[in-house]
Coordinates of C-alpha atoms in Angstrom, one line a residue:
X1 CA 50.0 66.6 130.1
X2 CA 49.5 64.7 127.0
X3 CA 45.0 64.6 125.7
X4 CA 42.0 67.2 127.1
X5 CA 41.1 65.9 130.7
X6 CA 37.8 65.6 131.5
X7 CA 35.6 64.7 134.0
X8 CA 35.8 61.3 134.8
X9 CA 37.3 60.9 138.2
X10 CA 35.9 57.5 136.3
X11 CA 43.4 64.3 150.7
X12 CA 45.0 64.0 155.8
X13 CA 47.7 64.8 158.2
X14 CA 49.1 63.3 160.8
X15 CA 49.6 59.1 160.7
X16 CA 48.0 56.7 163.6
X17 CA 49.8 53.5 164.7
X18 CA 47.8 51.4 162.4
X19 CA 50.2 53.1 159.9
X20 CA 53.1 51.7 159.7
X21 CA 54.2 48.6 157.8
X22 CA 54.6 46.3 160.4
X23 CA 54.6 42.3 159.9
X24 CA 52.7 41.2 163.4
X25 CA 49.7 39.1 163.8
X26 CA 49.6 42.2 166.7
X27 CA 48.2 44.6 163.3
X28 CA 46.3 42.4 161.4
X29 CA 43.9 41.9 164.7
X30 CA 43.9 46.0 164.9
X31 CA 42.4 46.0 161.3
X32 CA 40.2 43.7 161.2
X33 CA 36.8 45.0 160.7
X34 CA 33.3 42.8 162.9
X35 CA 31.0 44.6 161.0
X36 CA 30.5 47.7 159.0
X37 CA 27.2 49.7 160.0
X38 CA 24.5 48.7 158.8
X39 CA 26.6 45.3 156.7
X40 CA 24.3 41.6 156.0
X41 CA 25.7 38.4 157.9
X42 CA 28.8 37.4 156.4
X43 CA 32.1 34.4 156.7
X44 CA 34.2 36.4 155.5
X45 CA 36.7 38.1 156.8
X46 CA 37.5 42.3 156.2
X47 CA 40.7 44.3 157.0
X48 CA 40.8 48.2 156.2
X49 CA 44.1 50.8 157.7
X50 CA 47.4 52.3 157.1
X51 CA 49.4 51.8 154.7
X52 CA 52.2 54.7 156.0
X53 CA 54.8 54.3 152.3
X54 CA 56.9 57.6 152.9
X55 CA 57.5 59.0 156.5
X56 CA 59.0 61.7 156.1
X57 CA 56.0 63.6 153.8
X58 CA 54.1 61.4 155.6
X59 CA 52.4 60.1 153.5
X60 CA 49.5 57.0 154.9
X61 CA 47.9 54.8 151.4
X62 CA 44.4 53.6 152.4
X63 CA 43.4 49.9 152.1
X64 CA 40.2 48.0 152.4
X65 CA 40.5 43.7 152.1
X66 CA 38.0 41.0 152.0
X67 CA 39.4 37.6 152.0
X68 CA 37.4 35.2 149.3
X69 CA 34.3 33.6 151.2
X70 CA 36.0 30.4 150.8
X71 CA 39.1 29.2 151.1
X72 CA 40.8 31.6 150.9
X73 CA 43.9 30.7 151.9
X74 CA 44.1 28.8 148.6
X75 CA 42.6 31.6 146.6
X76 CA 45.4 33.7 145.0
X77 CA 45.6 37.7 145.7
X78 CA 44.2 40.4 143.6
X79 CA 44.8 44.5 143.4
X80 CA 42.0 47.2 142.2
X81 CA 42.6 50.3 141.4
X82 CA 40.3 52.8 139.6
X83 CA 42.3 55.7 138.1
X84 CA 41.1 59.1 137.9
X85 CA 43.1 59.9 138.2
X86 CA 42.5 60.9 142.0
X87 CA 39.2 58.7 142.6
X88 CA 38.6 56.6 145.1
X89 CA 38.7 52.5 144.7
X90 CA 36.0 52.4 148.0
X91 CA 34.0 54.5 146.1
X92 CA 33.7 52.4 142.8
X93 CA 35.4 49.1 142.5
X94 CA 34.3 48.4 145.9
X95 CA 31.1 49.9 146.5
X96 CA 29.3 49.9 142.4
X97 CA 31.3 47.2 140.7
X98 CA 33.5 43.8 142.6
X99 CA 33.0 44.3 145.9
X100 CA 30.5 42.0 148.3
X101 CA 28.4 44.9 149.5
X102 CA 26.7 47.4 146.9
X103 CA 24.8 51.2 149.3
X104 CA 21.8 51.3 149.5
X105 CA 19.3 54.9 148.3
X106 CA 19.5 56.6 152.0
X107 CA 22.9 55.7 152.1
X108 CA 22.5 53.5 155.8
X109 CA 23.3 50.2 155.6
X110 CA 24.5 47.3 152.7
X111 CA 23.7 44.4 151.1
X112 CA 24.6 41.9 148.8
X113 CA 26.6 42.0 145.2
X114 CA 25.4 38.4 144.0
X115 CA 28.7 37.9 141.8
X116 CA 31.8 40.2 143.7
X117 CA 34.7 39.3 142.8
X118 CA 35.7 38.1 146.5
X119 CA 34.2 34.6 145.5
X120 CA 36.9 33.8 143.7
X121 CA 40.4 36.3 145.3
X122 CA 41.2 38.2 147.7
X123 CA 40.3 40.9 147.0
X124 CA 42.3 44.4 148.4
X125 CA 41.4 47.4 147.1
X126 CA 43.5 50.4 147.6
X127 CA 43.0 54.3 147.4
X128 CA 45.6 55.9 146.1
X129 CA 47.6 57.8 145.3
X130 CA 47.9 59.5 149.3
X131 CA 45.0 62.4 148.6
X132 CA 42.4 60.1 147.3
X133 CA 39.4 59.0 149.9
X134 CA 41.4 58.3 153.6
X135 CA 44.8 58.7 152.0
X136 CA 46.4 61.0 152.6
X137 CA 49.9 63.1 153.4
X138 CA 51.5 65.2 155.9
X139 CA 53.4 67.3 152.9
X140 CA 50.6 69.7 150.9
X141 CA 52.9 70.1 148.1
X142 CA 52.2 66.6 147.7
X143 CA 48.8 66.9 146.2
X144 CA 50.4 69.9 143.4
X145 CA 52.8 67.4 141.8
X146 CA 51.7 63.0 141.7
X147 CA 52.2 61.9 138.7
X148 CA 52.6 58.2 137.3
X149 CA 56.3 58.3 138.5
X150 CA 55.7 59.1 142.0
X151 CA 52.2 56.4 142.1
X152 CA 53.6 53.7 141.4
X153 CA 56.1 54.5 143.9
X154 CA 54.6 54.6 146.1
X155 CA 52.1 51.1 145.9
X156 CA 55.3 49.6 145.1
X157 CA 56.3 50.1 148.7
X158 CA 52.7 50.0 150.2
X159 CA 52.6 46.4 148.4
X160 CA 55.9 45.3 150.3
X161 CA 54.5 46.7 153.3
X162 CA 51.0 45.2 152.8
X163 CA 52.2 41.8 153.0
X164 CA 54.9 42.1 155.7
X165 CA 51.8 42.9 158.2
X166 CA 50.0 39.8 155.8
X167 CA 52.6 36.8 155.4
X168 CA 49.9 34.4 155.3
X169 CA 49.7 36.5 151.6
X170 CA 53.9 36.0 150.3
X171 CA 54.2 33.6 147.1
X172 CA 50.3 33.5 147.2
X173 CA 49.4 34.3 142.9
X174 CA 49.0 38.0 143.0
X175 CA 46.5 39.9 139.8
X176 CA 46.5 43.4 139.8
X177 CA 43.4 44.8 137.6
X178 CA 41.8 47.8 137.6
X179 CA 40.0 50.1 135.2
X180 CA 40.2 53.6 133.1
X181 CA 43.7 55.9 134.2
X182 CA 44.1 52.8 136.5
X183 CA 45.7 51.8 132.3
X184 CA 48.8 54.0 133.8
X185 CA 48.4 52.4 137.3
X186 CA 48.4 48.6 137.0
X187 CA 51.0 48.1 133.9
X188 CA 52.9 50.9 135.7
X189 CA 52.7 48.9 139.2
X190 CA 53.3 45.5 137.3
X191 CA 56.8 47.2 135.9
X192 CA 57.7 48.0 139.5
X193 CA 57.2 44.9 140.8
X194 CA 58.9 42.7 137.9
X195 CA 61.8 44.9 138.1
X196 CA 61.4 44.8 142.0
X197 CA 62.0 41.1 141.8
X198 CA 63.8 40.5 139.5
X199 CA 66.6 42.6 141.9
X200 CA 65.9 40.1 144.8
X201 CA 67.9 37.4 145.5
X202 CA 64.4 35.7 147.2
X203 CA 60.9 37.9 146.2
X204 CA 58.0 37.3 147.5
X205 CA 55.2 39.2 145.7
X206 CA 54.2 36.4 143.3
X207 CA 53.1 38.3 139.9
X208 CA 51.6 36.4 138.2
X209 CA 49.4 39.2 135.4
X210 CA 46.7 41.4 135.4
X211 CA 43.8 42.6 133.8
X212 CA 42.5 46.2 132.9
X213 CA 39.2 47.3 132.0
X214 CA 38.0 50.6 130.0
X215 CA 42.6 51.5 129.8
X216 CA 43.4 54.9 128.8
X217 CA 46.5 53.4 127.3
X218 CA 48.3 55.3 124.1
X219 CA 47.7 59.3 123.9
X220 CA 47.5 59.7 120.2
X221 CA 45.5 56.5 119.4
X222 CA 43.4 56.2 122.3
X223 CA 41.7 60.3 121.5
X224 CA 41.3 59.7 117.5
X225 CA 39.6 55.5 118.7
X226 CA 37.5 57.9 120.8
X227 CA 36.9 60.5 117.8
X228 CA 35.8 57.9 115.8
X229 CA 33.4 55.8 118.4
X230 CA 32.1 59.7 119.1
X231 CA 31.0 60.0 115.1
X232 CA 30.5 56.5 114.3
X233 CA 27.5 56.5 117.6
X234 CA 25.6 58.9 116.3
X235 CA 26.9 61.4 118.8
X236 CA 28.2 64.5 117.2
X237 CA 27.8 65.3 113.5
X238 CA 30.3 64.9 110.2
X239 CA 31.3 68.2 110.5
X240 CA 32.1 67.9 113.2
X241 CA 34.1 65.4 113.7
X242 CA 36.2 66.3 110.3
X243 CA 37.2 69.2 112.3
X244 CA 38.1 67.8 115.3
X245 CA 39.7 65.3 113.4
X246 CA 41.7 68.4 111.0
X247 CA 42.3 71.1 113.5
X248 CA 43.3 68.6 116.7
X249 CA 47.3 67.4 117.0
X250 CA 47.1 64.4 119.1
X251 CA 50.8 63.9 118.6
X252 CA 51.3 67.0 120.9
X253 CA 50.8 67.5 125.0
X254 CA 48.6 70.8 124.7
X255 CA 45.2 71.0 121.6
X256 CA 45.5 74.7 119.8
X257 CA 42.2 76.5 121.0
X258 CA 40.5 75.9 117.5
X259 CA 40.7 72.4 118.6
X260 CA 39.5 73.1 122.0
X261 CA 36.9 75.2 120.3
X262 CA 35.9 72.0 118.5
X263 CA 35.9 69.7 120.8
X264 CA 33.9 71.6 123.4
X265 CA 31.2 72.6 120.4
X266 CA 31.1 68.4 119.8
X267 CA 30.3 68.1 124.1
X268 CA 28.7 71.0 124.9
X269 CA 26.1 71.3 121.7
X270 CA 26.1 68.0 119.5
X271 CA 26.1 65.2 122.8
X272 CA 23.2 66.5 124.7
X273 CA 22.4 65.5 128.6
X274 CA 24.1 61.7 128.5
X275 CA 25.4 59.3 131.3
X276 CA 28.9 59.4 128.6
X277 CA 29.9 56.7 130.7
X278 CA 27.6 55.2 129.6
X279 CA 25.9 56.5 126.6
X280 CA 22.3 54.4 126.6
X281 CA 21.5 53.9 130.0
X282 CA 19.4 56.7 131.7
X283 CA 21.3 59.6 134.0
X284 CA 20.6 60.6 137.7
X285 CA 18.6 63.4 137.8
X286 CA 18.8 63.7 141.0
X287 CA 20.1 67.5 142.4
X288 CA 23.5 67.7 144.2
X289 CA 25.8 70.2 144.8
X290 CA 27.9 68.5 142.7
X291 CA 25.7 68.1 139.7
X292 CA 28.1 70.3 137.8
X293 CA 31.9 70.5 138.0
X294 CA 34.9 71.3 135.3
X295 CA 38.1 68.8 135.8
X296 CA 38.7 67.1 133.1
X297 CA 40.3 63.9 133.2
X298 CA 43.5 63.3 132.3
X299 CA 43.8 61.6 129.1
X300 CA 40.7 61.9 127.5
X301 CA 38.7 64.1 125.6
X302 CA 34.7 64.1 127.4
X303 CA 33.4 66.7 130.7
X304 CA 32.6 64.4 133.9
X305 CA 29.5 64.5 135.7
X306 CA 29.3 63.2 138.5
X307 CA 27.8 60.4 138.5
X308 CA 28.5 56.5 138.0
X309 CA 25.4 54.3 137.5
X310 CA 22.7 53.2 139.8
X311 CA 23.5 56.2 138.2
X312 CA 23.2 57.5 141.0
X313 CA 25.3 55.4 143.0
X314 CA 28.5 57.6 143.5
X315 CA 26.1 60.1 145.8
X316 CA 25.3 57.1 148.6
X317 CA 29.2 56.2 148.2
X318 CA 29.6 59.8 149.5
X319 CA 26.4 59.8 152.1
X320 CA 27.5 56.1 153.4
X321 CA 31.2 57.1 153.8
X322 CA 31.3 60.3 155.6
X323 CA 29.0 58.6 158.5
X324 CA 31.6 58.6 161.3
X325 CA 30.7 55.1 162.4
X326 CA 30.9 54.0 159.3
X327 CA 34.5 55.4 160.2
X328 CA 35.2 53.9 162.7
X329 CA 34.3 50.4 161.6
X330 CA 37.0 51.1 158.8
X331 CA 40.1 52.2 161.0
X332 CA 39.6 55.4 158.5
X333 CA 40.2 59.0 159.1
X334 CA 41.4 58.2 162.9
X335 CA 43.3 61.9 162.8
X336 CA 40.3 64.3 161.8
X337 CA 41.0 65.0 157.9
X338 CA 39.7 68.5 157.7
X339 CA 37.4 67.5 154.5
X340 CA 34.4 65.7 153.5
X341 CA 35.6 62.3 151.7
X342 CA 35.1 62.5 148.1
X343 CA 34.7 60.1 145.6
X344 CA 37.5 61.9 143.5
X345 CA 39.7 64.5 144.4
X346 CA 39.3 67.8 142.3
X347 CA 42.3 68.6 143.6
X348 CA 44.8 65.4 142.3
X349 CA 43.9 65.7 139.2
X350 CA 44.2 69.8 137.8
X351 CA 47.3 68.9 139.4
X352 CA 48.8 65.8 137.9
X353 CA 53.0 66.8 136.4
X354 CA 53.7 63.2 134.8
X355 CA 51.3 61.1 132.2
X356 CA 52.7 58.4 130.8
X357 CA 52.4 58.7 126.8
X358 CA 52.1 55.9 125.7
X359 CA 51.6 52.5 127.7
X360 CA 52.3 50.4 124.6
X361 CA 56.5 49.5 125.3
X362 CA 55.6 48.8 128.5
X363 CA 53.3 46.7 127.3
X364 CA 55.4 44.8 125.6
X365 CA 58.0 44.5 128.2
X366 CA 55.7 42.5 130.6
X367 CA 54.5 40.6 127.1
X368 CA 57.9 39.9 127.2
X369 CA 58.4 38.3 130.6
X370 CA 55.9 36.2 130.4
X371 CA 52.9 37.6 132.3
X372 CA 49.0 37.2 132.0
X373 CA 47.4 40.3 130.3
X374 CA 44.2 40.7 130.0
X375 CA 42.3 43.8 128.2
X376 CA 38.2 44.1 128.3
X377 CA 36.3 46.6 127.1
X378 CA 32.4 47.8 127.5
X379 CA 31.0 48.9 124.6
X380 CA 28.7 51.7 125.3
X381 CA 31.6 53.3 126.8
X382 CA 32.5 56.9 124.6
X383 CA 35.1 58.3 127.2
X384 CA 37.1 55.0 126.9
X385 CA 35.1 53.8 124.3
X386 CA 36.3 49.9 122.7
X387 CA 37.5 52.1 119.1
X388 CA 40.3 53.8 121.4
X389 CA 41.3 50.6 122.6
X390 CA 41.5 48.7 119.3
X391 CA 43.4 51.2 117.8
X392 CA 45.9 51.3 120.5
X393 CA 46.5 47.4 120.6
X394 CA 46.6 47.5 117.4
X395 CA 49.8 49.3 117.9
X396 CA 51.5 46.6 119.1
X397 CA 51.2 43.6 116.0
X398 CA 50.5 40.9 117.6
X399 CA 50.4 37.7 116.1
X400 CA 46.8 36.4 116.5
X401 CA 46.3 33.3 118.8
X402 CA 42.7 32.5 118.5
X403 CA 40.5 34.0 116.2
X404 CA 37.7 36.5 117.0
X405 CA 34.8 35.7 117.8
X406 CA 31.6 35.7 120.4
X407 CA 31.8 34.9 124.0
X408 CA 29.6 33.6 125.9
X409 CA 27.8 33.8 129.4
X410 CA 24.4 32.1 130.3
X411 CA 23.1 31.5 127.3
X412 CA 23.8 34.9 125.3
X413 CA 26.8 36.7 123.7
X414 CA 28.3 38.8 126.9
X415 CA 30.9 39.9 124.4
X416 CA 33.9 39.4 122.2
X417 CA 37.1 38.8 122.4
X418 CA 40.7 37.5 120.7
X419 CA 43.6 35.4 122.2
X420 CA 47.5 36.8 120.1
X421 CA 50.3 35.8 122.1
X422 CA 50.6 36.8 125.2
X423 CA 47.6 39.5 125.3
X424 CA 44.2 38.3 125.8
X425 CA 41.7 41.4 124.1
X426 CA 37.5 40.8 125.4
X427 CA 35.2 43.4 125.2
X428 CA 31.7 42.8 127.2
X429 CA 28.4 43.3 125.1
X430 CA 26.0 45.8 126.7
X431 CA 28.2 47.4 129.2
X432 CA 29.7 51.3 130.1
X433 CA 33.0 52.2 132.0
X434 CA 32.5 50.6 134.6
X435 CA 31.9 47.0 133.3
X436 CA 30.8 45.0 136.8
X437 CA 28.6 47.8 137.8
X438 CA 26.5 47.6 133.9
X439 CA 26.7 43.4 133.0
X440 CA 28.1 42.6 136.6
X441 CA 27.4 38.4 135.5
X442 CA 29.4 38.9 132.2
X443 CA 32.0 40.6 134.1
X444 CA 32.6 38.1 136.6
X445 CA 32.8 35.7 134.2
X446 CA 35.8 37.9 132.3
X447 CA 37.7 37.3 135.9
X448 CA 36.6 33.6 135.9
X449 CA 38.2 32.6 132.9
X450 CA 40.8 35.4 133.4
X451 CA 41.8 33.3 136.9
X452 CA 41.7 30.8 135.2
X453 CA 43.9 31.1 132.9
X454 CA 41.2 29.7 130.2
X455 CA 39.8 31.4 126.3
X456 CA 36.1 32.7 127.8
X457 CA 33.9 30.3 127.2
X458 CA 32.0 29.9 123.2
X459 CA 28.7 29.6 122.7

């Protein structure tokens, strides 16, 4: 399926009564979280539970909804999706990026995130598709034939039923956000909602736009841009760079053995032991049973290590969310899923069946529809690097509205940006693959500007 799958990553049973898409206030009460184990005091409300998206197959998606810290009734609704495909938005987005809490090293308690995005919006985290995190299916074959199309359709059904459960968010300004392979999920869901609204006499999902970071976008241009990043950042030799470009035909879904050999040589012999998601920061030195892994991420060229950044923060999430008292507090795993909660599902990524070759046609359609669209890139990520995104977006041939300039955050250059007719592109200086993890203040400035519909601040 298009690009070499690598390690980015950056599965249940019967449904419970909270799995239905009911529209009653009672279900909100059932889903409300009183407090999480080890949680500091907060003023905002939290909810979590299941929405059934396919009753016949028994597919139910798990969500965690966190209302804004102030004036939640006036602030927009934002859905966050992580990629993989097969990785958890609770493990990454909620717990180490944009959520209100961080997990301590023992996995026993939480502390507050100063730059949580729920200061500006009501944030909805979704574990998608079925098989990711606490989301499940009663039909085991669903885990072997997941793909882009079903993921988008199930997410649409989820949003329709979730808003029916939380009717106070009908007609509220709604945005979709995410990163990595969510470069597919986010625009694909935006198109599903856009098409659904066009066919509806009175649409209640008030989609305004989306923002996506370090996003898998176009297989051919992403791959050329990725190899260019490796070479331009001295990760590979001149010889290997030219070897990959001469041996690999990135227009094909599958590569020759000589192409694979050239890429594997670069990764195994020339990269060294670096964090491929943040090439200038330390790696996690904690020994774990999950330390090595052969899975590759869909539509990227790299092998994945199991670690995010603290650099060991992913390990803390796996400790915390496998605690029975945490699962009870979150109304998760009520049916006794016979496996541990993990940040990513190897089964899904190994068996992904359909992957759109290029998202550029979808971008063109959604730009024409007038949605607010922002794309950003942490500039120290070598998995879906800034060069990959720039090569891909350049082929939209958009008209420049505001020329390239450095934007400001906290008195420093936060990155660089260019505004086009219909799309804003921004880099985040010093950020890896998970921008809000590596540069939380700059990521928060970016998000706040996006919601306000304003260009990023100039120095």
